[in-house]
Short mmCIF file of C-alpha atoms in Angstrom, two decimals:
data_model
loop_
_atom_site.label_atom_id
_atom_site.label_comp_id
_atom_site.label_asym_id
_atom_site.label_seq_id
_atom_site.Cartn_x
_atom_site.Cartn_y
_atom_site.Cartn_z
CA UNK A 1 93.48 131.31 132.93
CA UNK A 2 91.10 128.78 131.59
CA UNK A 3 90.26 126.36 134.30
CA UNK A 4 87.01 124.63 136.03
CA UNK A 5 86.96 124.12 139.58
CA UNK A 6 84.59 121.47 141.32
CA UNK A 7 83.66 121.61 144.53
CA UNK A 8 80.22 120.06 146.94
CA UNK A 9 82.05 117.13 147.54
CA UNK A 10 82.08 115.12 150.66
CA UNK A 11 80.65 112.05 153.15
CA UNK A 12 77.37 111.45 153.05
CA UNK A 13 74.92 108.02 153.90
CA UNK A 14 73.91 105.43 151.21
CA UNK A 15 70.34 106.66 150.27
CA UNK A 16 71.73 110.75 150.50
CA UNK A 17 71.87 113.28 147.66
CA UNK A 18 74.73 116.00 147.34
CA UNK A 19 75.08 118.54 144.71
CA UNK A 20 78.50 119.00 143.06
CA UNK A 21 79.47 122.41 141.17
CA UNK A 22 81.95 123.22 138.33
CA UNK A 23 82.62 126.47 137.88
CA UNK A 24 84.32 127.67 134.61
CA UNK A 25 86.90 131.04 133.91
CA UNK A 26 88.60 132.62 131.02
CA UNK A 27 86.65 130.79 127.96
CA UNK A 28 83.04 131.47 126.77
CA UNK A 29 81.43 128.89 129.10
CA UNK A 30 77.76 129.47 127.54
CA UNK A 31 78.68 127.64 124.04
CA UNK A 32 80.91 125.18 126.08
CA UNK A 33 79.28 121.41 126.38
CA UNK A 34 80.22 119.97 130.05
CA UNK A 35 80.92 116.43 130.60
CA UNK A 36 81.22 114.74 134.32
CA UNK A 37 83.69 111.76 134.87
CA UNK A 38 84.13 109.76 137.50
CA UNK A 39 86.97 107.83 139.29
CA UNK A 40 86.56 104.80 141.89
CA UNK A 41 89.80 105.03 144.17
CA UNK A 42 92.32 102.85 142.41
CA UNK A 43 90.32 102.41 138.92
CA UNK A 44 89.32 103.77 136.16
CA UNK A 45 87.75 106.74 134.40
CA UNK A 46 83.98 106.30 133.84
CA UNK A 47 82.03 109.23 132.09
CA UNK A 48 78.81 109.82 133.98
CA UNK A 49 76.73 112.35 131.60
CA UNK A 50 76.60 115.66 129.91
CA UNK A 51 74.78 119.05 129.02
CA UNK A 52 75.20 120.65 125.90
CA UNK A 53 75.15 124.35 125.36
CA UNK A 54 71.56 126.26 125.91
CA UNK A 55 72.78 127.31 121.85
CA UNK A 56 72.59 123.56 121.03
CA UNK A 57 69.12 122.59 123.25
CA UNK A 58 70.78 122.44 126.44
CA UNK A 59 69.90 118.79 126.29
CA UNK A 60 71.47 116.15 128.84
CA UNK A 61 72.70 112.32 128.32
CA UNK A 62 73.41 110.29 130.80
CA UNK A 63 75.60 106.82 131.59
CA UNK A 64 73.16 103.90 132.36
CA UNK A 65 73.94 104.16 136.18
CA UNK A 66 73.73 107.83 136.66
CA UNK A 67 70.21 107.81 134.46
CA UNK A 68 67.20 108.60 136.64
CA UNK A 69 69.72 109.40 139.95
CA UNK A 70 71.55 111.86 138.68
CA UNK A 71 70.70 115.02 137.27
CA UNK A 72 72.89 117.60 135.02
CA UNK A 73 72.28 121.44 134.71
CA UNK A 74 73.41 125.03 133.70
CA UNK A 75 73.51 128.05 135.02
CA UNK A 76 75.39 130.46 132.61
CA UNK A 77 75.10 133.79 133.97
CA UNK A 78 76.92 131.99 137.01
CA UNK A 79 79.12 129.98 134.49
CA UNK A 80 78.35 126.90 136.67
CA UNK A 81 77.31 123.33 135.69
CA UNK A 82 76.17 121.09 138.77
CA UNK A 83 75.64 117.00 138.94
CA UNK A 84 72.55 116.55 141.95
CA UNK A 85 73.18 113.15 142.88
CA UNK A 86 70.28 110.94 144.72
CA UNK A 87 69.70 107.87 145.55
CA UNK A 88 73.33 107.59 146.25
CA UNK A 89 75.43 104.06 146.56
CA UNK A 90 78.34 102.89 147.97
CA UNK A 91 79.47 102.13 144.22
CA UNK A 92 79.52 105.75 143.87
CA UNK A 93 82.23 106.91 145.80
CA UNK A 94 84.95 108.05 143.36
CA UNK A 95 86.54 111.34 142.67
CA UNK A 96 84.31 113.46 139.94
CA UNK A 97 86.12 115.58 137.82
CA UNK A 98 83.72 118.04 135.12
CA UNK A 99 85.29 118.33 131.40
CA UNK A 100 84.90 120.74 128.56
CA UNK A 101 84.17 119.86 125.45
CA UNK A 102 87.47 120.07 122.92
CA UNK A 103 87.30 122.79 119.83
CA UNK A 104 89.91 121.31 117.62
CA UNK A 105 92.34 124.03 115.14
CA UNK A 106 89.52 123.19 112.35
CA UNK A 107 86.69 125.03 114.00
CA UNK A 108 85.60 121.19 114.97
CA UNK A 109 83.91 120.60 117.96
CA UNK A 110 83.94 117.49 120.04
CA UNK A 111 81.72 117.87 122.71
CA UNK A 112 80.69 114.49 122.99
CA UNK A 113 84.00 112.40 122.59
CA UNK A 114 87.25 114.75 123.59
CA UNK A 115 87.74 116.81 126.62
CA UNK A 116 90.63 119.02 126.85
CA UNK A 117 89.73 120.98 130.23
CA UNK A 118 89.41 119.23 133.68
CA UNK A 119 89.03 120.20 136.92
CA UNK A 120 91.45 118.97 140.01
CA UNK A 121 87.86 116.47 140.69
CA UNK A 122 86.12 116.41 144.09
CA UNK A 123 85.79 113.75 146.13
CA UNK A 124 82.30 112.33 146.88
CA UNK A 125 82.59 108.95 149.58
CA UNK A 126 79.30 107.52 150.40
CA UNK A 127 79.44 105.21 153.52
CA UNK A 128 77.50 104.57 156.34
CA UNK B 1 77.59 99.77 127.65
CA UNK B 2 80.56 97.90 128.61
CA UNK B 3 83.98 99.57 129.18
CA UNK B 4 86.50 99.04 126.69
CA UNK B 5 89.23 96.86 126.96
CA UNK B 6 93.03 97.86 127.43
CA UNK B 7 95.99 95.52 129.14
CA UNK B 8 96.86 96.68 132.63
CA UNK B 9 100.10 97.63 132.16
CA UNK B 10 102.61 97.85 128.78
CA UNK B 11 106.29 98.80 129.71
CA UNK B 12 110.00 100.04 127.93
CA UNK B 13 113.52 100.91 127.74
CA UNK B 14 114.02 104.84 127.31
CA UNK B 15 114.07 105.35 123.47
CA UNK B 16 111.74 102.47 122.89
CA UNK B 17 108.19 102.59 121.11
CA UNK B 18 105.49 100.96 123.09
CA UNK B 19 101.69 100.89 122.02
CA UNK B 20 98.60 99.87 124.37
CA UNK B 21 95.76 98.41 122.45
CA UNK B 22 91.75 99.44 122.85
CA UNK B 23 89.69 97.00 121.65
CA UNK B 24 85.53 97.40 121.47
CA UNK B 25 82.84 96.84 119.31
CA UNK B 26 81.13 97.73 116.13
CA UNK B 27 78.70 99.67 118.21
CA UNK B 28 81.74 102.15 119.55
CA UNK B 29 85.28 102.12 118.34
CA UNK B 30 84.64 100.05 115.48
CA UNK B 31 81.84 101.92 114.74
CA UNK B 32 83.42 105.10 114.91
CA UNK B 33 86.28 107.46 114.11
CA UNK B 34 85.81 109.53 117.86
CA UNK B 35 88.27 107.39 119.60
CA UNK B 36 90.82 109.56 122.31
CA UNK B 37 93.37 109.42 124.68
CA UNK B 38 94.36 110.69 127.74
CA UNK B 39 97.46 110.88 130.10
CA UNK B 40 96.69 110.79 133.86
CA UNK B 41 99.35 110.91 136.79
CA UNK B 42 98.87 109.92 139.87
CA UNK B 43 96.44 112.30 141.48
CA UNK B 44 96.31 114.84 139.02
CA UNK B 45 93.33 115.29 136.31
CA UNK B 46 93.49 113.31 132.76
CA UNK B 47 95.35 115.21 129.94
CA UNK B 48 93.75 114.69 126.23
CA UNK B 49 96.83 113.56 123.82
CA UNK B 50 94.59 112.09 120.77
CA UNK B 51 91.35 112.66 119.56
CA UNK B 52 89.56 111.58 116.80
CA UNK B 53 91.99 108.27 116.79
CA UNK B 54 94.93 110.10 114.81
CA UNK B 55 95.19 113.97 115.69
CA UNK B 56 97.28 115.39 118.56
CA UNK B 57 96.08 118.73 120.31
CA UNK B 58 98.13 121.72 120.14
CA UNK B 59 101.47 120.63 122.46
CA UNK B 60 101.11 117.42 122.42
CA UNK B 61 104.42 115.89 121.36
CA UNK B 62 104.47 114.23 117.95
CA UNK B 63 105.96 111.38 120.13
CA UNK B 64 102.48 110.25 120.64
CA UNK B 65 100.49 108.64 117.71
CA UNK B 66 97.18 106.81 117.77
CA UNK B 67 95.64 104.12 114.69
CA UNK B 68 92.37 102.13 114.45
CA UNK B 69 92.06 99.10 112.79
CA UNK B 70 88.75 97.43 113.13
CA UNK B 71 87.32 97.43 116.82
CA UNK B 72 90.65 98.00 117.78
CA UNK B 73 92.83 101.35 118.58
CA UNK B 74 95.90 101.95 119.63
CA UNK B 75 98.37 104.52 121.19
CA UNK B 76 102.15 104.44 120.43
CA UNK B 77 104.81 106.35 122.10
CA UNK B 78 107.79 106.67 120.54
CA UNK B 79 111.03 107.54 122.22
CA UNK B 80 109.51 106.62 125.32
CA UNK B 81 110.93 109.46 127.85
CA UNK B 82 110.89 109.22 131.47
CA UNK B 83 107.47 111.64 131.81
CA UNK B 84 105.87 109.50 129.93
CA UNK B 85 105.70 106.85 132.63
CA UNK B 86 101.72 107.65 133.61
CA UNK B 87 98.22 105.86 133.28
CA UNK B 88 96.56 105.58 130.10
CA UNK B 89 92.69 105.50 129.28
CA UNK B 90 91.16 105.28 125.39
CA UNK B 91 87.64 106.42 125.45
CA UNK B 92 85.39 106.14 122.65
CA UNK B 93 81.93 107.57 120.96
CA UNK B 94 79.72 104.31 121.52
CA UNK B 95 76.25 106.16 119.75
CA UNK B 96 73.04 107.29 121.07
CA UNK B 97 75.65 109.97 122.51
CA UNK B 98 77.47 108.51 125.04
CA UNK B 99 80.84 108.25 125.96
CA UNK B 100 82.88 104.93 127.25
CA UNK B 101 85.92 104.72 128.52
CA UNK B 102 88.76 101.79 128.60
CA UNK B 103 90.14 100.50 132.05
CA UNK B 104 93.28 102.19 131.71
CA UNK B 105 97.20 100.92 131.43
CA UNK B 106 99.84 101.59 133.54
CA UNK B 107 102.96 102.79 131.37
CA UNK B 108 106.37 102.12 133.19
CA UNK B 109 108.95 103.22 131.76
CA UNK B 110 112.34 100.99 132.83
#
């Protein structure tokens, strides 16, 4: 089955860091680009940054307020991506779900604007 | 980059057609043609139902339709069903890759 599965979520202080993991099965995670998303309780989806494939530079983008906090990465021969958060708000509570890029029936592939794989999203609260 | 911008809720009959707007800027759905859609229920992870403003995935019903005109996209469901009733979000390409999102709609179906 093809799924990703987050987990590393939980409470943790204003000021804190936690690291989050998605691990992939049943698809060819190395060429796969990964794409975290976030939800506040009760609003929206907000995409928070992404790592291409090692194939494709392994290079990573970020949202303005996840730039310089957070911090995207790859393991392959775990087929794992993990978000390190620091610096960590109260804003920043929110469920984060990690994506997979979409290959479309054309051979197209959409790594930075489709996602057709979530996770069920872990929950990260950060409250004193 | 701002979020895009999508009415809170759209509603209708079983049967009816019902299409939630997306409107941004030059600089990301105007600018453009990586506009998508996704389904979410309550709780459960988005579903992607349009990409690239027009196509559907594989198993996506043909129900489900998306247009652009301008800085402006839409979704329209047609022969709104029951299951449709769920939370929409458009996201877009906005450039210097990165990704925004819309603030979602509520879809009731009466």
């Amino acid at each position: 089955e093809v799924q990703l599965v987050e987990s590393g979520g939980g409470l943790v202080k204003p000021g804190g860091s936690l690291r989050l993991s998605c691990a992939a099965s049943g698809f060819s995670f190395s060429n796969a680009w990964v794409s975290w998303v976030c939800q506040a309780p009760g609003k929206g989806l907000e995409w928070v940054g992404r790592i291409k494939s090692k194939a494709n530079g392994g290079k990573t983008d970020y949202a303005a307020p996840a730039k310089g906090r957070f911090t995207i990465s790859r393991d392959d021969s775990k087929n794992t991506v993990y978000l390190e958060m620091n610096s960590l708000k109260t804003e920043d509570t929110a469920v984060y779900y990690c994506t997979r890029g979409y290959s479309d029936s054309t051979g197209g592939y959409h790594g930075d604007d489709a996602f057709d794989i979530w996770g069920q999203g872990t929950m990260v609260t950060v409250s004193s | 980059q701002s979020a895009l911008t999508q009415p809170p809720s759209a509603s209708g009959s079983p049967g009816q057609s019902v299409t939630i707007s997306c409107t941004g800027t030059s600089s990301d759905v105007g600018g453009y043609n990586y506009v998508s859609w996704y389904q979410q229920y309550p709780g459960k992870a988005p579903k992607l139902m349009i990409y690239e403003v027009t196509k559907r995935p594989s198993g996506v019903p043909d129900r489900f339709s998306g247009s652009k005109s301008g800085n402006t996209a839409s979704l329209t469901v047609s022969g709104l069903q029951a299951e449709d009733e769920a939370d929409y979000y458009c996201s877009s390409y906005a450039g210097s890759n990165i990704l925004v999102f819309g603030g979602g709609t509520k879809l009731t179906v009466l």
